[in-house]
Coordinates of C-alpha atoms in Angstrom, one line a residue:
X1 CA 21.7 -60.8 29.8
X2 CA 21.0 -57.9 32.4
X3 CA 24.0 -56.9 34.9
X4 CA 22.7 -56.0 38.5
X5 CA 23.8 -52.3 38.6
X6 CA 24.6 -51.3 34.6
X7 CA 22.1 -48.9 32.8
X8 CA 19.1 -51.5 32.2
X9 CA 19.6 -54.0 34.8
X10 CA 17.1 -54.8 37.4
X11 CA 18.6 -52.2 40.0
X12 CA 18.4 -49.5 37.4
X13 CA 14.9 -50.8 36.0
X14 CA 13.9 -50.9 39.8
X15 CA 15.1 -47.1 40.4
X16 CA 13.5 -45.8 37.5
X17 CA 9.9 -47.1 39.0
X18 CA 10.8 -45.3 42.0
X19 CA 11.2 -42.1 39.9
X20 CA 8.6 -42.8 37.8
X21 CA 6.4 -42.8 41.0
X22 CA 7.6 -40.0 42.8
X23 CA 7.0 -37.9 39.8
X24 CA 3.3 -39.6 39.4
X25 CA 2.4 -38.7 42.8
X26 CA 4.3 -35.4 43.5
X27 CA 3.4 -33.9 40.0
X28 CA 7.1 -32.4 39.9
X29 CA 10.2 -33.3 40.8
X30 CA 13.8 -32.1 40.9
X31 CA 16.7 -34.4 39.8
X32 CA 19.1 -32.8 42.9
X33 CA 16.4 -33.7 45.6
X34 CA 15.4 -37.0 44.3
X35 CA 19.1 -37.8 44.2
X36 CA 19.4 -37.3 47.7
X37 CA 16.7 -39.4 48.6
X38 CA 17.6 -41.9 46.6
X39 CA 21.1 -42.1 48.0
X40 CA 22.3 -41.8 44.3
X41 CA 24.2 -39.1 42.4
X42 CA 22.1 -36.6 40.9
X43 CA 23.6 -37.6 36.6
X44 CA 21.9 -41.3 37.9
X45 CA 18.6 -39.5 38.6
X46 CA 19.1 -37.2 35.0
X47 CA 19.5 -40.4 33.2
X48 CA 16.8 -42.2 34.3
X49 CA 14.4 -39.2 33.7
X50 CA 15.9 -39.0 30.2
X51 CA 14.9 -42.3 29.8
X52 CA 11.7 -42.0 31.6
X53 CA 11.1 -39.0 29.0
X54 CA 11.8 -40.8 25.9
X55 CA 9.3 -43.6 26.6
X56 CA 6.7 -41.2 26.9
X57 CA 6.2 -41.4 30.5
X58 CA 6.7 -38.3 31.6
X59 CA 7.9 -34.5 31.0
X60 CA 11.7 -33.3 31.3
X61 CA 11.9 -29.7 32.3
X62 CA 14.9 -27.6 33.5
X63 CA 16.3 -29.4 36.9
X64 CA 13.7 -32.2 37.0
X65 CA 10.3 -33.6 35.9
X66 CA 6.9 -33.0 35.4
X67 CA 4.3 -35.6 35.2
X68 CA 2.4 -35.8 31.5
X69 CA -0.7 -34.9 32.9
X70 CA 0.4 -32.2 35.5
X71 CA 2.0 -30.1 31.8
X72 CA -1.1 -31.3 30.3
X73 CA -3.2 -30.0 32.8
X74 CA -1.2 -26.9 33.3
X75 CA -1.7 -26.3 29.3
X76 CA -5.2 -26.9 28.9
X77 CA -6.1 -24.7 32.0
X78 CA -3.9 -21.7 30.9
X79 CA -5.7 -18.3 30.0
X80 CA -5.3 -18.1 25.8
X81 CA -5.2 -14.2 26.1
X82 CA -1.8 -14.5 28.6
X83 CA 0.2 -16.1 25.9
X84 CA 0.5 -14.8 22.1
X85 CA 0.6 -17.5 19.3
X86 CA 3.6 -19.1 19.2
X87 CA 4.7 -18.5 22.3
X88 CA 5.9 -21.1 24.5
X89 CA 3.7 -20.9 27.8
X90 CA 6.0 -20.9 31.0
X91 CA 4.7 -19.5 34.4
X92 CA 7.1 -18.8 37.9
X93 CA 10.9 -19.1 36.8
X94 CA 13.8 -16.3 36.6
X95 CA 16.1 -15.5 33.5
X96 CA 19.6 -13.8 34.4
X97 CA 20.9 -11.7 31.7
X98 CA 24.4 -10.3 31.5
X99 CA 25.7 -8.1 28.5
X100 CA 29.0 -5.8 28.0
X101 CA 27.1 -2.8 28.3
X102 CA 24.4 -0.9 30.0
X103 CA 24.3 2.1 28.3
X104 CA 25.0 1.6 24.6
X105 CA 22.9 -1.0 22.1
X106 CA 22.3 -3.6 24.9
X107 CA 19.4 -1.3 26.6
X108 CA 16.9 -1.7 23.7
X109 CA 17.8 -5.2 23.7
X110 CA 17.4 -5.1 27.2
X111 CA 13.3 -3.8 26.5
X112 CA 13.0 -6.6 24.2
X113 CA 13.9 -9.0 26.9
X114 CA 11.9 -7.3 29.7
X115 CA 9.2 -7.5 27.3
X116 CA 8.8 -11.1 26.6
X117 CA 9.8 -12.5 30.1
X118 CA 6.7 -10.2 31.3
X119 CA 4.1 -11.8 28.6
X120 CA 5.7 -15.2 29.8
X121 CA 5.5 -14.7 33.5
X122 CA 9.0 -14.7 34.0
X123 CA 11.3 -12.6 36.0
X124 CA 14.3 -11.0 34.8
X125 CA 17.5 -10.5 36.3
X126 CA 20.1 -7.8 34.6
X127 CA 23.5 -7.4 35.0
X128 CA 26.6 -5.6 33.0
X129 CA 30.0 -6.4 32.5
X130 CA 32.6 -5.2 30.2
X131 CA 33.5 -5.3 26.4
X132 CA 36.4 -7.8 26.7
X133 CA 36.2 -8.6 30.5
X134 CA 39.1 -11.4 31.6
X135 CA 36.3 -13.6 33.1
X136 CA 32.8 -12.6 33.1
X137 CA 32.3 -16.4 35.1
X138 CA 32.0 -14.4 38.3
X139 CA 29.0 -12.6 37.1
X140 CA 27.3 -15.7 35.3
X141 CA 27.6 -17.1 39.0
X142 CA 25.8 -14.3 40.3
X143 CA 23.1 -14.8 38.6
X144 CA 22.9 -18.2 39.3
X145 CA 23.2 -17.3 43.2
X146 CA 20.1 -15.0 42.8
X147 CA 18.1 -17.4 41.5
X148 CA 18.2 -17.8 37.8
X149 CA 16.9 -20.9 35.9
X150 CA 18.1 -19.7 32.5
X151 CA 20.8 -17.7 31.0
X152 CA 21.0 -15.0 28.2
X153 CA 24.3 -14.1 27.7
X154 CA 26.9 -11.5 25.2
X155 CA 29.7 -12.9 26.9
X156 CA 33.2 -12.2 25.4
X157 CA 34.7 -15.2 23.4
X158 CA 37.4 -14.3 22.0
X159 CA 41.2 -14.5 23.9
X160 CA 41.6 -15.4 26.8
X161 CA 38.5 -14.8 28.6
X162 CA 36.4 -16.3 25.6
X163 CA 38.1 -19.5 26.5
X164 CA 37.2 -19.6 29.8
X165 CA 33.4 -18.7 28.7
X166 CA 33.5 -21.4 26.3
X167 CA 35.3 -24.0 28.4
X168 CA 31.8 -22.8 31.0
X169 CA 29.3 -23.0 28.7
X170 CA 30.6 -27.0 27.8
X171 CA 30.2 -27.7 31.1
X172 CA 27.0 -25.9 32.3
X173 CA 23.9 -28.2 32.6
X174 CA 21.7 -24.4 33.0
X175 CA 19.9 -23.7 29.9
X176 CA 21.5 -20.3 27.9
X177 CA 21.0 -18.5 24.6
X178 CA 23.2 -16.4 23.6
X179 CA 22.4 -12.8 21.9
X180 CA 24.6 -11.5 19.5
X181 CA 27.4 -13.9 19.9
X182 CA 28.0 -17.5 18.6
X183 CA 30.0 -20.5 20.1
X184 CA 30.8 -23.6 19.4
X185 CA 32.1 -26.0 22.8
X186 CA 33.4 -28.7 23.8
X187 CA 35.4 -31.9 22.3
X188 CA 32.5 -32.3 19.6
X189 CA 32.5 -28.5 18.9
X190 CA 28.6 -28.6 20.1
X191 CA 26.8 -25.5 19.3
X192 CA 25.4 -23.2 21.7
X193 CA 21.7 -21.9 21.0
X194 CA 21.8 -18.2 19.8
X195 CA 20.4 -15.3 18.6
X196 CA 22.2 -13.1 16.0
X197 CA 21.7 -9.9 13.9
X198 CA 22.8 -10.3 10.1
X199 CA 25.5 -8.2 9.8
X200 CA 26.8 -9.3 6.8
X201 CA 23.6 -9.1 5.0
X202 CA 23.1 -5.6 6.8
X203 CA 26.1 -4.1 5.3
X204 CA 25.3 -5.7 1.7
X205 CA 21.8 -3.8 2.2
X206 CA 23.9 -0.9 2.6
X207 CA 26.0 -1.1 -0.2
X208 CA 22.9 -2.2 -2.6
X209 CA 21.5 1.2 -1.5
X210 CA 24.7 3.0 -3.0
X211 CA 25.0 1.4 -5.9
X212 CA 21.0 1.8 -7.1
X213 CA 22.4 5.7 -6.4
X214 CA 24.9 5.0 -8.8
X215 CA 28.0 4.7 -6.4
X216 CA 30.6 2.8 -8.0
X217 CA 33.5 3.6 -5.1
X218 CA 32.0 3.1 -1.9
X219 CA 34.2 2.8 1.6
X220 CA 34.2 1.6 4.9
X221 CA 35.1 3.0 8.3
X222 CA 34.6 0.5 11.3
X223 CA 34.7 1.0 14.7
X224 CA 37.6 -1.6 15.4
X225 CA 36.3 -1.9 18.9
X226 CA 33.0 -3.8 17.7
X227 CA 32.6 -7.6 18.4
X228 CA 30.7 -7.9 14.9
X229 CA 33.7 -5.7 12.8
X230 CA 34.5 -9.3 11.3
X231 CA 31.4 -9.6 9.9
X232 CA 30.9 -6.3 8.6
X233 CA 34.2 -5.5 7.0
X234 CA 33.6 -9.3 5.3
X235 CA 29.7 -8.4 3.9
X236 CA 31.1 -5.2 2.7
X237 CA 33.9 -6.9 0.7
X238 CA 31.7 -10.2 -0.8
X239 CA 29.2 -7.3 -1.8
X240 CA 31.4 -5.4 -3.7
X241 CA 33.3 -7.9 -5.1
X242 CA 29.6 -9.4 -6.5
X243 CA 28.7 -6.0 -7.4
X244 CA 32.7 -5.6 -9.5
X245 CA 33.7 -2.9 -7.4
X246 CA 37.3 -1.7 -6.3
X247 CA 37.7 -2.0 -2.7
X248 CA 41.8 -1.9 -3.2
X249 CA 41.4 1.8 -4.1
X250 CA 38.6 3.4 -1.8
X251 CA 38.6 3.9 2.3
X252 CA 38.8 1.1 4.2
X253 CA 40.0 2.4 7.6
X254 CA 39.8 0.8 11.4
X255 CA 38.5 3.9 14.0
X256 CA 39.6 3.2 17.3
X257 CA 37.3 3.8 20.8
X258 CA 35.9 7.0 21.3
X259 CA 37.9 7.3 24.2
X260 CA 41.0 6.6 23.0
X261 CA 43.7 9.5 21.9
X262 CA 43.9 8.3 18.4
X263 CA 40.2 8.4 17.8
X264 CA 40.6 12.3 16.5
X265 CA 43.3 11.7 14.2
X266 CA 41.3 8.5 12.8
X267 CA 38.4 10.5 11.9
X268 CA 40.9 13.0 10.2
X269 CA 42.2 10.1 8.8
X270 CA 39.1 8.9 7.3
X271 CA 38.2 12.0 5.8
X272 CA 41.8 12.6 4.1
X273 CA 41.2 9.2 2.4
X274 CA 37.8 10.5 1.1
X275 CA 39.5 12.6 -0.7
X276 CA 42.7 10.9 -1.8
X277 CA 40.9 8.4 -3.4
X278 CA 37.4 9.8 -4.5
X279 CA 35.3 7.2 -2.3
X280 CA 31.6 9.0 -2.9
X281 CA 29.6 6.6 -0.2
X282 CA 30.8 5.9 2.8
X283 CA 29.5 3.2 5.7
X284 CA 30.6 4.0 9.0
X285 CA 30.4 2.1 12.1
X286 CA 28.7 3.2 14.3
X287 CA 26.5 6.6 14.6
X288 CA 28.6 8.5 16.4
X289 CA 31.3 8.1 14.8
X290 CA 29.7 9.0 11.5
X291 CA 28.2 11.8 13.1
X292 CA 32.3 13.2 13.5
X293 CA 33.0 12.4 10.1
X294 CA 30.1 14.1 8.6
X295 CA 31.2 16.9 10.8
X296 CA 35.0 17.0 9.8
X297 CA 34.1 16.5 6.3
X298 CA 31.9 20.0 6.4
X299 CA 34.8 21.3 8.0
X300 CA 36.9 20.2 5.2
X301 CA 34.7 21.8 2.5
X302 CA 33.1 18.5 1.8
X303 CA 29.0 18.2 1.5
X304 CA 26.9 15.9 2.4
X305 CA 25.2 14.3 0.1
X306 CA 26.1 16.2 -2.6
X307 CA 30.1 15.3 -1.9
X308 CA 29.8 12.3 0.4
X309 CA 27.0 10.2 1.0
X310 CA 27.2 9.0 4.3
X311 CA 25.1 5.9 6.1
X312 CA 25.4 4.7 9.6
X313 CA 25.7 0.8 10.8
X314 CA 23.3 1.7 13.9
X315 CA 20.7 3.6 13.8
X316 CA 20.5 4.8 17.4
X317 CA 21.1 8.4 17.4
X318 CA 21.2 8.8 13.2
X319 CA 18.0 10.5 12.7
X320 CA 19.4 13.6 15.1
X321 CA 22.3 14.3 12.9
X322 CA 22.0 16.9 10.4
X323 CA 21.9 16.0 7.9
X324 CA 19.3 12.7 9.0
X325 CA 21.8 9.7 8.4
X326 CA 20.7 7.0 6.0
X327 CA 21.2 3.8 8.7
X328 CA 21.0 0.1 9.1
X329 CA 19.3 -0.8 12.6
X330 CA 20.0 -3.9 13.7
X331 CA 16.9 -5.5 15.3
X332 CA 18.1 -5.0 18.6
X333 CA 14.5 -5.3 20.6
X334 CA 13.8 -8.6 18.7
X335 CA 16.5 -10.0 19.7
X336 CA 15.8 -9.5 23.3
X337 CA 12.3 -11.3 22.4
X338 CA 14.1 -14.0 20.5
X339 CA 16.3 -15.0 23.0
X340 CA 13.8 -15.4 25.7
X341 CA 11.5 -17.1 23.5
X342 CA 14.6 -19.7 23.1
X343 CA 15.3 -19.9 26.5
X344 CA 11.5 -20.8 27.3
X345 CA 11.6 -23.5 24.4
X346 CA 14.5 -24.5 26.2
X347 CA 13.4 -24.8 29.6
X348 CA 10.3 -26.9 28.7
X349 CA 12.3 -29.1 26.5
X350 CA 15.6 -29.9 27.2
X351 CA 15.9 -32.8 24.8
X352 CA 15.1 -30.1 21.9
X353 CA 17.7 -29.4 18.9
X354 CA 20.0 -26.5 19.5
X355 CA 18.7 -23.6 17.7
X356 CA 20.8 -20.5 16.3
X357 CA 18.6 -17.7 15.1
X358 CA 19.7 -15.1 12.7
X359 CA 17.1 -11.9 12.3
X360 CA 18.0 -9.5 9.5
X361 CA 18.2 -5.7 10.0
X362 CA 16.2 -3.4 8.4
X363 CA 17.6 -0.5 6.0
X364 CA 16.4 3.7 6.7
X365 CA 17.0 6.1 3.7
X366 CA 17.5 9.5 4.5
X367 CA 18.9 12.6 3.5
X368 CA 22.7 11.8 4.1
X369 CA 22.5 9.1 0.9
X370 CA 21.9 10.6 -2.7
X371 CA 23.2 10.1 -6.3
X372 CA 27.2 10.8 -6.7
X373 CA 27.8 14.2 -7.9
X374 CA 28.6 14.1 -11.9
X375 CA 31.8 15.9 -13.2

């Protein structure tokens, strides 16, 4: 039996009819306005489009609804040559990005985004914050005041301010992706749509590159300050533990900032364990920081190749060094593209699974890897 007032009762069924028919003869509506009219609150409105949506009567997009035959319509009448295969078309609407960084890995991204919100007929919205920032909430809401309709975000989420992200991103009804990070939110640890590089299998690459060479001792030194450091130091360990090499007995050193005081004596650090314990290859993280150890290692009477073989996790500024660094180049302008393509799946279909994307790097060979030198 139906209660006057629950989800499915005649009040409700009546309400829906009247959002059913404002959507039929406005084309679009949006949940907040309707609510108002309606003198209801605006999750009533959500739900009943939800429902609305799920009986096939009309289209859910981000903040309202479309009628069938205004997307339909909007589809079919669509120029083909605006919107590449497998694009999803979206025309008007604003994306807010924020990342840790505006002048280190996050500008190529950057391109990639600018890219694919131009060939979607978005608008893009950029701001930085900082590696580590103790609430980056100020800045999402920034964005939000300027006008965004969808978020791509690098937020921190780790300590402190990762729990104030995360504790955000359960509550946020605003579509996001994130790039380079993953989260998980909420009560029922939901997951939040993404876009990641493989790190992991980007560092195996690397050390599948030594050991064709015939590397049998190869080393890391990572940049402690990366988000991704986890992932790296973890690839580089399962892949030498598959491949039966030592990793007790080669380097394996944290290198702090560059502008920190200790980052000097790390990089002198790194190169005294070279030669302590014969490590032959050696993956450092990131390029300039395997730039200094090339550098210190010359100093130090060491070549490279011959000596050392040295590769980069970056790719950036490798192919200046001299000798050209062997590097792993994270696909940083893809996933820029990715990311927006989520968001625009997103914002057409909110009802759609939650997606986390993982795009592998690629691998460069040059003249700072070669065979070990034979005693």
């Amino acid at each position: 039996m139906d209660v006057v007032g629950q989800p499915g009762g005649p009040v409700a069924g009546s309400r829906r009819a009247e959002v059913l028919a404002a959507v039929a003869e406005r084309g679009m509506i949006r949940v907040t306005d309707l609510a108002r009219e309606l003198g209801v609150t605006p999750v009533t409105v959500r739900r009943d489009v939800a429902e609305l949506a799920d009986a096939g009567l009309v289209r859910r997009v981000h903040g309202g609804a479309t009628a069938i035959e205004t997307a339909d319509q909007h589809r079919s009448t669509t120029p083909s040559s605006r919107v590449a295969p497998g694009r999803v078309p979206v025309v008007g609407g604003a994306v807010g990005m924020l990342v840790p960084s505006l002048d280190y890995y996050w500008p190529d991204v950057a391109r990639g985004v600018e890219e694919e919100t131009r060939a979607l007929g978005l608008r893009m919205a950029l701001r930085g914050s900082v590696y580590e920032a103790a609430d980056e909430r100020g800045d999402v809401q920034r964005l939000l005041e300027g006008g965004a309709d969808g978020l791509l975000l690098a937020p921190t989420v780790t300590g402190p301010g990762g729990d104030l992200m995360r504790a955000w991103l359960a509550e946020t009804e605003v579509p996001v992706v994130l790039m380079e990070r993953n989260a998980v939110v909420g009560d029922e640890r939901r997951a939040v749509e993404s876009v990641t590089t493989d790190h992991r299998g980007g560092i195996a690459m690397a050390v599948h590159h030594f050991t064709s060479l015939g590397h049998r001792r190869i080393g890391v030194a990572l940049s402690q300050h990366s988000p991704h450091v986890g992932q790296l130091h973890a690839g580089w360990h399962a892949a030498c533990t598959d491949l039966g090499l030592d990793t007790a007995g080669v380097v394996d050193l944290p290198v702090p900032d560059r502008p920190d005081p200790g980052f000097t004596a790390a990089i002198e650090a790194v190169v005294d364990a070279v030669l302590a314990t014969g490590t032959t290859a050696l993956i450092v993280h990131s390029d300039p920081e395997a730039l200094r150890v090339v550098q210190r290692a010359a100093e130090r009477g060491l070549s490279v190749p011959g000596d050392l073989s040295v590769l980069a996790y970056d790719d950036q500024v490798a192919p200046l060094a001299t000798p050209a660094l062997s590097a792993v180049r994270p696909p940083r302008r893809t996933i820029g593209r990715t990311a927006v393509s989520l968001l625009a799946a997103r914002m057409a279909d909110p009802g759609r699974p939650v997606h986390r994307v993982q795009v592998s790097p690629t691998l460069k060979v040059r003249s700072s890897s070669g065979p070990p030198r034979t005693t």
